[in-house]
CSV table of C-alpha atoms in Angstrom, one decimal:
chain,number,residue,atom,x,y,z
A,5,UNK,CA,160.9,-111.6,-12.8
A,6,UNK,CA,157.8,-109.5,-13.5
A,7,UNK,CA,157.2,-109.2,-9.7
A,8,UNK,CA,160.9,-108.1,-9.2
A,9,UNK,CA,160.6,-105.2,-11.6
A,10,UNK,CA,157.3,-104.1,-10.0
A,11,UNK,CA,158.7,-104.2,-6.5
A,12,UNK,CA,161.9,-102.5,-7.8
A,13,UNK,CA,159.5,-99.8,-9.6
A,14,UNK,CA,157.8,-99.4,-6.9
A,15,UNK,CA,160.5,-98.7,-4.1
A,16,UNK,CA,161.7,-95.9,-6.7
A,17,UNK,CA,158.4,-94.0,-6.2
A,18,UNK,CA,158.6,-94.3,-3.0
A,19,UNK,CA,162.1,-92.7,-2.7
A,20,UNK,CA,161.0,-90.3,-5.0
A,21,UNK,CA,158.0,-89.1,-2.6
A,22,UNK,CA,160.0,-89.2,0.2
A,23,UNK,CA,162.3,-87.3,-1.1
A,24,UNK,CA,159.7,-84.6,-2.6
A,25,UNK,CA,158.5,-84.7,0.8
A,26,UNK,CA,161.3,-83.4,2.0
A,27,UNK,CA,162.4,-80.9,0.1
A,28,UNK,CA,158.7,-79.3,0.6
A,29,UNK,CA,159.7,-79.8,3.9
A,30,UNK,CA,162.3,-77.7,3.9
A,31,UNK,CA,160.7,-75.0,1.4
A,32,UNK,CA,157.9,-74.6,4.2
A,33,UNK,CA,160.5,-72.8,6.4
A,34,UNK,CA,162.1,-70.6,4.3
A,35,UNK,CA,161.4,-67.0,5.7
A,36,UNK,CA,159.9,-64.6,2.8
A,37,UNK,CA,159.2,-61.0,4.0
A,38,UNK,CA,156.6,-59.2,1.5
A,39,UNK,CA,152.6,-57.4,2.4
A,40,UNK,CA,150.2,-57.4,-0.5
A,41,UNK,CA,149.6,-53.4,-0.7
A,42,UNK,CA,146.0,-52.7,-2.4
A,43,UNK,CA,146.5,-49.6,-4.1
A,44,UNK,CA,143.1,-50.4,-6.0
A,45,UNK,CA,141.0,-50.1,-2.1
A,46,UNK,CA,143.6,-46.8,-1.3
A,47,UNK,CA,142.5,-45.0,-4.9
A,48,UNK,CA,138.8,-46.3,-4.3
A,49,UNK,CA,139.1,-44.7,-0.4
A,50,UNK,CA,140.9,-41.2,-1.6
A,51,UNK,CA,140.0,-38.2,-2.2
A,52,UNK,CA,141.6,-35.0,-4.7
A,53,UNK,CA,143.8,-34.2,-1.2
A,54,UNK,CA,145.1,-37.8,-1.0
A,55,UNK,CA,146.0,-37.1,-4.5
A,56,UNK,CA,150.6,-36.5,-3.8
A,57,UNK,CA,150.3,-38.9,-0.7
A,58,UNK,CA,149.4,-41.5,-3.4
A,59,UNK,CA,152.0,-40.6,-5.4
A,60,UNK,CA,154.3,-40.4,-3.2
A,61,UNK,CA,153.7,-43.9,-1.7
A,62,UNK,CA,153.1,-45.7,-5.1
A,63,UNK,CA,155.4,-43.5,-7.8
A,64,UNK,CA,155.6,-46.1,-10.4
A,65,UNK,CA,152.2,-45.9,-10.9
A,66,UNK,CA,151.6,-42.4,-11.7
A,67,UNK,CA,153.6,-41.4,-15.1
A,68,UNK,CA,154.6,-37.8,-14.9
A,69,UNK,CA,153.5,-37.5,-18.0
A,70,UNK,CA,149.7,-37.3,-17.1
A,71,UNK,CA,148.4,-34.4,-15.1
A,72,UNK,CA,146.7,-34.7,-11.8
A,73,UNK,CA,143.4,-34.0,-13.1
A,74,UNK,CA,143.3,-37.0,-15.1
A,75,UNK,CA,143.7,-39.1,-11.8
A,76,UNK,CA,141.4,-36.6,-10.0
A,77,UNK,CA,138.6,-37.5,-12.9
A,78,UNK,CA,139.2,-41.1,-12.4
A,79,UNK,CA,138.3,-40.7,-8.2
A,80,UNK,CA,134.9,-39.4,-9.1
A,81,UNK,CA,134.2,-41.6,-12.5
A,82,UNK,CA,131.3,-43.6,-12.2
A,83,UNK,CA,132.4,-46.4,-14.1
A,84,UNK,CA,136.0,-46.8,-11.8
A,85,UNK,CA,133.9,-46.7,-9.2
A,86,UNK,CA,131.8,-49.1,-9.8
A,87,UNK,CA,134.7,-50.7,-11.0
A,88,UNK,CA,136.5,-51.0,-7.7
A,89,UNK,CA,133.5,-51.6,-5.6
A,90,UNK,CA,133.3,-55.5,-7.8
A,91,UNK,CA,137.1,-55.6,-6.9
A,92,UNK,CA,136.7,-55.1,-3.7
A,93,UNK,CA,133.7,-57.1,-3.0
A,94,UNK,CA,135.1,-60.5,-4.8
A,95,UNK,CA,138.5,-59.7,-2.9
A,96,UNK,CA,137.1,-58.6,0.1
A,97,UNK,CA,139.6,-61.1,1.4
A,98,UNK,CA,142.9,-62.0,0.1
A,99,UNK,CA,144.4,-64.1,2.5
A,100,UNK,CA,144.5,-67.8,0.4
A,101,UNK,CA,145.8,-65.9,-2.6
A,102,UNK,CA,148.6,-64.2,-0.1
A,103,UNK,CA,149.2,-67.4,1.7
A,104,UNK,CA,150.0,-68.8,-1.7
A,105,UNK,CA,152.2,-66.1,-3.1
A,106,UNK,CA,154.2,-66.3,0.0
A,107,UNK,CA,154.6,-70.5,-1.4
A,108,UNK,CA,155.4,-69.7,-4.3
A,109,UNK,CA,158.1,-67.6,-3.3
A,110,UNK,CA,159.1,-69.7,-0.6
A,111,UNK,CA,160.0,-71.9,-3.5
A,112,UNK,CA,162.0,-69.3,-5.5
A,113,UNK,CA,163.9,-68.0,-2.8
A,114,UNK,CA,165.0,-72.2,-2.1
A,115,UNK,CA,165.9,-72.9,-5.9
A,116,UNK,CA,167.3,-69.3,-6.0
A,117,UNK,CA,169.3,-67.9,-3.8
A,118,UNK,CA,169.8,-64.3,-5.8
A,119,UNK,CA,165.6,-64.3,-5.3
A,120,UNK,CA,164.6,-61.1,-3.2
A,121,UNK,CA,160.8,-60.6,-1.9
A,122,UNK,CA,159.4,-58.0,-4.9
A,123,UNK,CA,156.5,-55.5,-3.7
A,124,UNK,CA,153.3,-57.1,-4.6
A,125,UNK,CA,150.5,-54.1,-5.7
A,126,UNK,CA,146.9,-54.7,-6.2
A,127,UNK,CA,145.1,-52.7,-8.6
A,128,UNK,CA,142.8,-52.1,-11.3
A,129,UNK,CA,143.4,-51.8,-15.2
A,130,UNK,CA,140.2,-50.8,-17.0
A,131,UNK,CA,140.2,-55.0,-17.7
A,132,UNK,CA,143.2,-54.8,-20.0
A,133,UNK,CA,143.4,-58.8,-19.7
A,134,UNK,CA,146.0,-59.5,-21.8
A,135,UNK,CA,148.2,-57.8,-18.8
A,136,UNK,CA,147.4,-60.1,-16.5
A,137,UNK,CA,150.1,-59.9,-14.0
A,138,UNK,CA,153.2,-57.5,-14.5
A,139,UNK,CA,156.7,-58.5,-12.7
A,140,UNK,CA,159.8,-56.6,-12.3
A,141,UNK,CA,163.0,-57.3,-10.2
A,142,UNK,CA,161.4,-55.2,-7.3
A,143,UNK,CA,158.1,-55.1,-8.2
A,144,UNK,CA,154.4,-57.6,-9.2
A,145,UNK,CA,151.4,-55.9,-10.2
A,146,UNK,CA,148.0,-57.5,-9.9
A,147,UNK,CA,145.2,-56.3,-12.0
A,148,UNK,CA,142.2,-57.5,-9.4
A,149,UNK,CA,139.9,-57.0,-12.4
A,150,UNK,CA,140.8,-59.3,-14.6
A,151,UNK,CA,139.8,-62.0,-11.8
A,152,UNK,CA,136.4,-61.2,-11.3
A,153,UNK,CA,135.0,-64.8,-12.3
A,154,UNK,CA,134.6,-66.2,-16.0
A,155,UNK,CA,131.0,-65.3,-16.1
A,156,UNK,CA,131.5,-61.6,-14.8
A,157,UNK,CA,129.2,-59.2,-16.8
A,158,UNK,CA,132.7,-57.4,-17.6
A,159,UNK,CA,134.1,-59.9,-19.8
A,160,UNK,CA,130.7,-60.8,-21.8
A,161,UNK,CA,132.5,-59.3,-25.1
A,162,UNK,CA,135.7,-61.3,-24.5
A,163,UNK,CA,136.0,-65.1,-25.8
A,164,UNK,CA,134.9,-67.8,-23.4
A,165,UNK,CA,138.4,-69.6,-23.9
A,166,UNK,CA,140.1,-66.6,-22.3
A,167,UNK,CA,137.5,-65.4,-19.6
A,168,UNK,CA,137.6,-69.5,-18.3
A,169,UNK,CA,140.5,-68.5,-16.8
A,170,UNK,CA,139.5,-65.0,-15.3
A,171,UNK,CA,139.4,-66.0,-12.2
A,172,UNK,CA,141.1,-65.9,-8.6
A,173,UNK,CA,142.7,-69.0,-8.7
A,174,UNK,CA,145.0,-68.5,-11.8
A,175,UNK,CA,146.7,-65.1,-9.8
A,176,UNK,CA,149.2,-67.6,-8.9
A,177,UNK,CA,149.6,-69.5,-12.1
A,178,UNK,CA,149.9,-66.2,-13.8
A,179,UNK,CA,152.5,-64.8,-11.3
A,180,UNK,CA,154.3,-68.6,-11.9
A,181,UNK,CA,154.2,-68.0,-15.6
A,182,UNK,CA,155.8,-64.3,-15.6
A,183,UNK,CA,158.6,-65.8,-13.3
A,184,UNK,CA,159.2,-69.2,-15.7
A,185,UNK,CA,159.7,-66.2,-18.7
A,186,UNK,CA,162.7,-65.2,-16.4
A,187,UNK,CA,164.3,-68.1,-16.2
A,188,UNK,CA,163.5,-69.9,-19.3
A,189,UNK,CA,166.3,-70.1,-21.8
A,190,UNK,CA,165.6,-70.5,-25.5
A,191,UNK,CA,168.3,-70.8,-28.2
A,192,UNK,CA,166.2,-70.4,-31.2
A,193,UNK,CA,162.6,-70.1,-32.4
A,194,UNK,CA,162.4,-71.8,-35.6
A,195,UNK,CA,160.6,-74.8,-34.8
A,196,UNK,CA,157.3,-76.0,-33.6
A,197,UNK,CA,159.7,-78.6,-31.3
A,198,UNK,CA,161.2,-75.2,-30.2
A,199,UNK,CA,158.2,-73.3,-28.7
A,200,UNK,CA,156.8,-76.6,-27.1
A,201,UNK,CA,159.5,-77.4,-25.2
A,202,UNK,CA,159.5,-73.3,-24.3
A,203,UNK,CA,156.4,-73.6,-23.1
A,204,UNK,CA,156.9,-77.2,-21.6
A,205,UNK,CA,159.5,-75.4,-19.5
A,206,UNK,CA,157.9,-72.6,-18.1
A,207,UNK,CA,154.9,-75.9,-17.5
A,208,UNK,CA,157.7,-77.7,-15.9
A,209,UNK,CA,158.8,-74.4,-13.3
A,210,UNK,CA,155.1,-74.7,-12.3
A,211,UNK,CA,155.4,-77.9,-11.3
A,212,UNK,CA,158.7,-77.3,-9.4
A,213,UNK,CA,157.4,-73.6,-8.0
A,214,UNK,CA,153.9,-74.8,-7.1
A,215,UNK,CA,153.3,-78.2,-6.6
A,216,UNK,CA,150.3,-76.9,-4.1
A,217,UNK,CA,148.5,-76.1,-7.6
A,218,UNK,CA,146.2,-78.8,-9.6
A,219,UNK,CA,148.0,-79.1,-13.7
A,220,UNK,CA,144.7,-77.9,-14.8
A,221,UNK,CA,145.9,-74.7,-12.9
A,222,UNK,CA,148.9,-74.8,-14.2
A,223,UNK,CA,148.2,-74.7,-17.9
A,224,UNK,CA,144.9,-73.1,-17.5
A,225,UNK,CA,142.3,-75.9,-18.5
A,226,UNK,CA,139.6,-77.2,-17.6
A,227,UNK,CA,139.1,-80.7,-16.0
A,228,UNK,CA,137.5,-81.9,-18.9
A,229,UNK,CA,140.2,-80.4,-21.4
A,230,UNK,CA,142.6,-81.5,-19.4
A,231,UNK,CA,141.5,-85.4,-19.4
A,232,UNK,CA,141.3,-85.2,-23.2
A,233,UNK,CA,144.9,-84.0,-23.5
A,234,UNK,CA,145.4,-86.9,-21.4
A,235,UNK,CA,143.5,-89.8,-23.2
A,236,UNK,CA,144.9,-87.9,-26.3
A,237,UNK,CA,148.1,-87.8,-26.0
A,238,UNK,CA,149.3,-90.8,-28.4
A,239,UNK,CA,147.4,-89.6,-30.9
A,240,UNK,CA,148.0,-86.1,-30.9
A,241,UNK,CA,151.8,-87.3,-30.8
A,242,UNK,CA,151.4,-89.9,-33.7
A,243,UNK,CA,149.6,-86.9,-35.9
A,244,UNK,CA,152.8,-84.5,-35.2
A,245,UNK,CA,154.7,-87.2,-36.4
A,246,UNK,CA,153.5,-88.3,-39.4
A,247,UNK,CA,152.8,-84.9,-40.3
A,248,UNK,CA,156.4,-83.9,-39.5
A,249,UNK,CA,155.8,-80.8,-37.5
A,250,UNK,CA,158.7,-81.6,-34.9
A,251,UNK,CA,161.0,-79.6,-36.9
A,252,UNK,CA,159.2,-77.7,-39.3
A,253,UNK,CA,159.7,-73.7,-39.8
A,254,UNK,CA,155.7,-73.5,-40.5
A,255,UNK,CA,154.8,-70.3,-39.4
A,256,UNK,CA,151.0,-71.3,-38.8
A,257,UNK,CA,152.3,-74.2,-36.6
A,258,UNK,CA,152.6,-72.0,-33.5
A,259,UNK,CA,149.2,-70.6,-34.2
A,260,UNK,CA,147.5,-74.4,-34.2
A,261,UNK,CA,149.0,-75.5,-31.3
A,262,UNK,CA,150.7,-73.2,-29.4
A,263,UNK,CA,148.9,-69.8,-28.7
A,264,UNK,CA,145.9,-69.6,-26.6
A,265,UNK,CA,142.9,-70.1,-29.2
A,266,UNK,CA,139.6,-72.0,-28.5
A,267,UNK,CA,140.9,-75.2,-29.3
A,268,UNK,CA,144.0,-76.7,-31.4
A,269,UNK,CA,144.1,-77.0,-35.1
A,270,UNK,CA,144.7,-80.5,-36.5
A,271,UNK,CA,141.9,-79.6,-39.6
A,272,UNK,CA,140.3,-82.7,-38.1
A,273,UNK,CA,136.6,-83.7,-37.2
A,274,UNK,CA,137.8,-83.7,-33.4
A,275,UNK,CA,139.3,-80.1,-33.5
A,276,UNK,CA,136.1,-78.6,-31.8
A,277,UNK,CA,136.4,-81.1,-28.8
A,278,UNK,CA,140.2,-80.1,-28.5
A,279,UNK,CA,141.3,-77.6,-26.4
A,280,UNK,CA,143.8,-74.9,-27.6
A,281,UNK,CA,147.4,-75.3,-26.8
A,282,UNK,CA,147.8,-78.8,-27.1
A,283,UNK,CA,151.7,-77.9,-28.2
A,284,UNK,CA,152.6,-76.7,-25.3
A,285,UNK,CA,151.0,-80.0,-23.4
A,286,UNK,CA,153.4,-81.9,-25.2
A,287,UNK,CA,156.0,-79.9,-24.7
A,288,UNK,CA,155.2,-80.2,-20.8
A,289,UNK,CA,155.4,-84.2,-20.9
A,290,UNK,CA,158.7,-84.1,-23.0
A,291,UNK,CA,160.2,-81.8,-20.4
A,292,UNK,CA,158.6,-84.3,-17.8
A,293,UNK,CA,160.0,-87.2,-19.1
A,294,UNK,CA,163.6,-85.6,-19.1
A,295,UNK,CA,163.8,-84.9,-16.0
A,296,UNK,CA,162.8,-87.8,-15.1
A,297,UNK,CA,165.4,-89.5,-16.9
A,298,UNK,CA,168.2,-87.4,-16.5
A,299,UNK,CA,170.1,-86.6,-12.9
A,300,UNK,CA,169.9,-82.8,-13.7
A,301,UNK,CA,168.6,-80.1,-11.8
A,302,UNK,CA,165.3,-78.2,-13.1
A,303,UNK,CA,167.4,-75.1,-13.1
A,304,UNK,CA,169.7,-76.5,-15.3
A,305,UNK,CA,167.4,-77.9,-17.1
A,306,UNK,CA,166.0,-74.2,-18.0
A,307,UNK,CA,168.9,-73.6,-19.8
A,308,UNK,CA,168.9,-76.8,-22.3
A,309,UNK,CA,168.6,-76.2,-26.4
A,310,UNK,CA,165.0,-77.9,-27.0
A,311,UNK,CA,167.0,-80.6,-29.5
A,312,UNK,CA,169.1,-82.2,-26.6
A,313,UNK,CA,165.9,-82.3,-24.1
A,314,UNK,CA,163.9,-83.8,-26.9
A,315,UNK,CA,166.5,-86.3,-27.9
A,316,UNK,CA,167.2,-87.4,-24.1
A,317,UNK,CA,164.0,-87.5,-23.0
A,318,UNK,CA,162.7,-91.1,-24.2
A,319,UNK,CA,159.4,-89.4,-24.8
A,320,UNK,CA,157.1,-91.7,-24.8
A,321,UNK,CA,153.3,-91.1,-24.8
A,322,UNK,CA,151.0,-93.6,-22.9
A,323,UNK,CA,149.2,-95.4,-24.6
């Protein structure tokens, strides 16, 4: 009988995959029309004359507020200068992060019809790394230098557990996240079980939006954070548990194990080997486990209260 369920379990994957494989198929066609424009290589080339051609060509980005002279002083600023020149030499070339914005909205466009091709604008931001990417209905900005590499020189004033992921690879994840706000519903935000299976959602869009990306991408950890979320899980599920956090109003919950910090707060021996944001792991393997057993689409899915997703999901951690 054992064998039976194994074969059966096994000729589910398999469906599964060749299903998945499909579908990818299928995304891989879809035609997307969009250039990466690097305003932060046409300021770094200009001079005070190229000064209305700018604005002409990239409005949003001049407030008419400011006078010219401010952006004139910026041209000749030796720190902007020196500024750009990092940008431009660690993106001398763009082309794998293009190739995989164009997936990524390859995979939009499929789940979503409505989805048109924004402009995508490169730039700097004097570092401002808490804007990492900025996205409109017509419009994605990309700060350049707050991707200069996790042991830039820049960031040697900002916390290790945020610079880790200053780097090229997480333009995408970033640009994934901004988009999973957009279509992430959330009835309240009372509970801790409320922003985990937030979070778990937008985790969840990644996986749907781009599958090309590793989870450590995804949530932004490192392979060796990442494995002890993993070999963690049961425990860190059987502490929220017995603590009753699920549905508690705590207002320092969110802080422990939700935002980005260093590493989560259990008030345990261990909490210095934990990485921060364990929450919204959780909240990524409950949204995990209802989809997969549910017949719902993701999109629907987006739109769940957390309650029903937690209740239908037959969460389960390994053990």
């Amino acid at each position: 009988m054992k064998k039976i369920y194994c074969i059966f379990f096994l000729l589910i994957i398999a469906f599964s995959c060749k299903k998945e494989d499909q579908i990818e198929s299928e995304i891989a066609k879809v035609e997307v029309d969009f250039l990466v424009e690097r305003f932060d290589r046409a300021f770094a080339e200009a001079t005070p004359k190229d000064l209305n051609q700018l604005k002409e060509t990239f409005p949003f980005l001049f407030s008419k507020h400011v006078p010219d002279s401010v952006f004139i002083a910026r041209m000749t600023d030796t720190l902007q200068n020196e500024l750009l020149d990092q940008v431009d030499k660690k993106f001398n070339n763009f082309s794998d992060i293009e190739n995989d914005i164009t997936r990524l909205f390859q995979h939009l466009k499929y789940y979503d019809v409505t989805f048109s091709e924004p402009r995508v604008v490169t730039l700097t931001n004097d570092v401002k790394y808490r804007d990492k990417v900025i996205v409109t209905d017509t419009i994605v900005l990309i700060p350049l230098d707050n991707y200069l590499g996790e042991d830039h020189e820049y960031y040697m004033n900002i916390p290790k557990y945020i610079t880790q992921n200053m780097k090229p690879s997480q333009i995408v994840s970033n640009l994934a996240s901004e988009y999973a706000k957009r279509y992430t519903f959330q009835s309240q935000k009372k509970t801790l079980l409320d922003d985990m299976i937030y979070f778990g959602k937008q985790l969840y869009f990644k996986d749907k939006m781009t599958p090309f990306m590793s989870d450590e991408e995804k949530i932004g950890y490192t392979t060796s954070q990442l494995e002890f979320a993993k070999a963690n899980e049961a425990q860190i599920w059987t502490n929220f548990i017995e603590n009753e956090y699920l549905y508690s109003t705590d207002s320092s919950l969110p802080g422990r194990f939700i935002a980005d910090a260093p590493f989560s707060k259990f008030y345990l021996q261990l909490d210095r080997e934990s990485p921060g944001r364990l929450g919204q792991y959780i909240g990524w393997q409950i949204v995990r486990a209802y989809m997969n057993n549910n017949d719902i689409t993701f999109l629907e899915m987006m739109k769940k209260d957390a309650v029903e997703i937690f209740n239908k999901s037959n969460y389960k951690p390994p053990k």
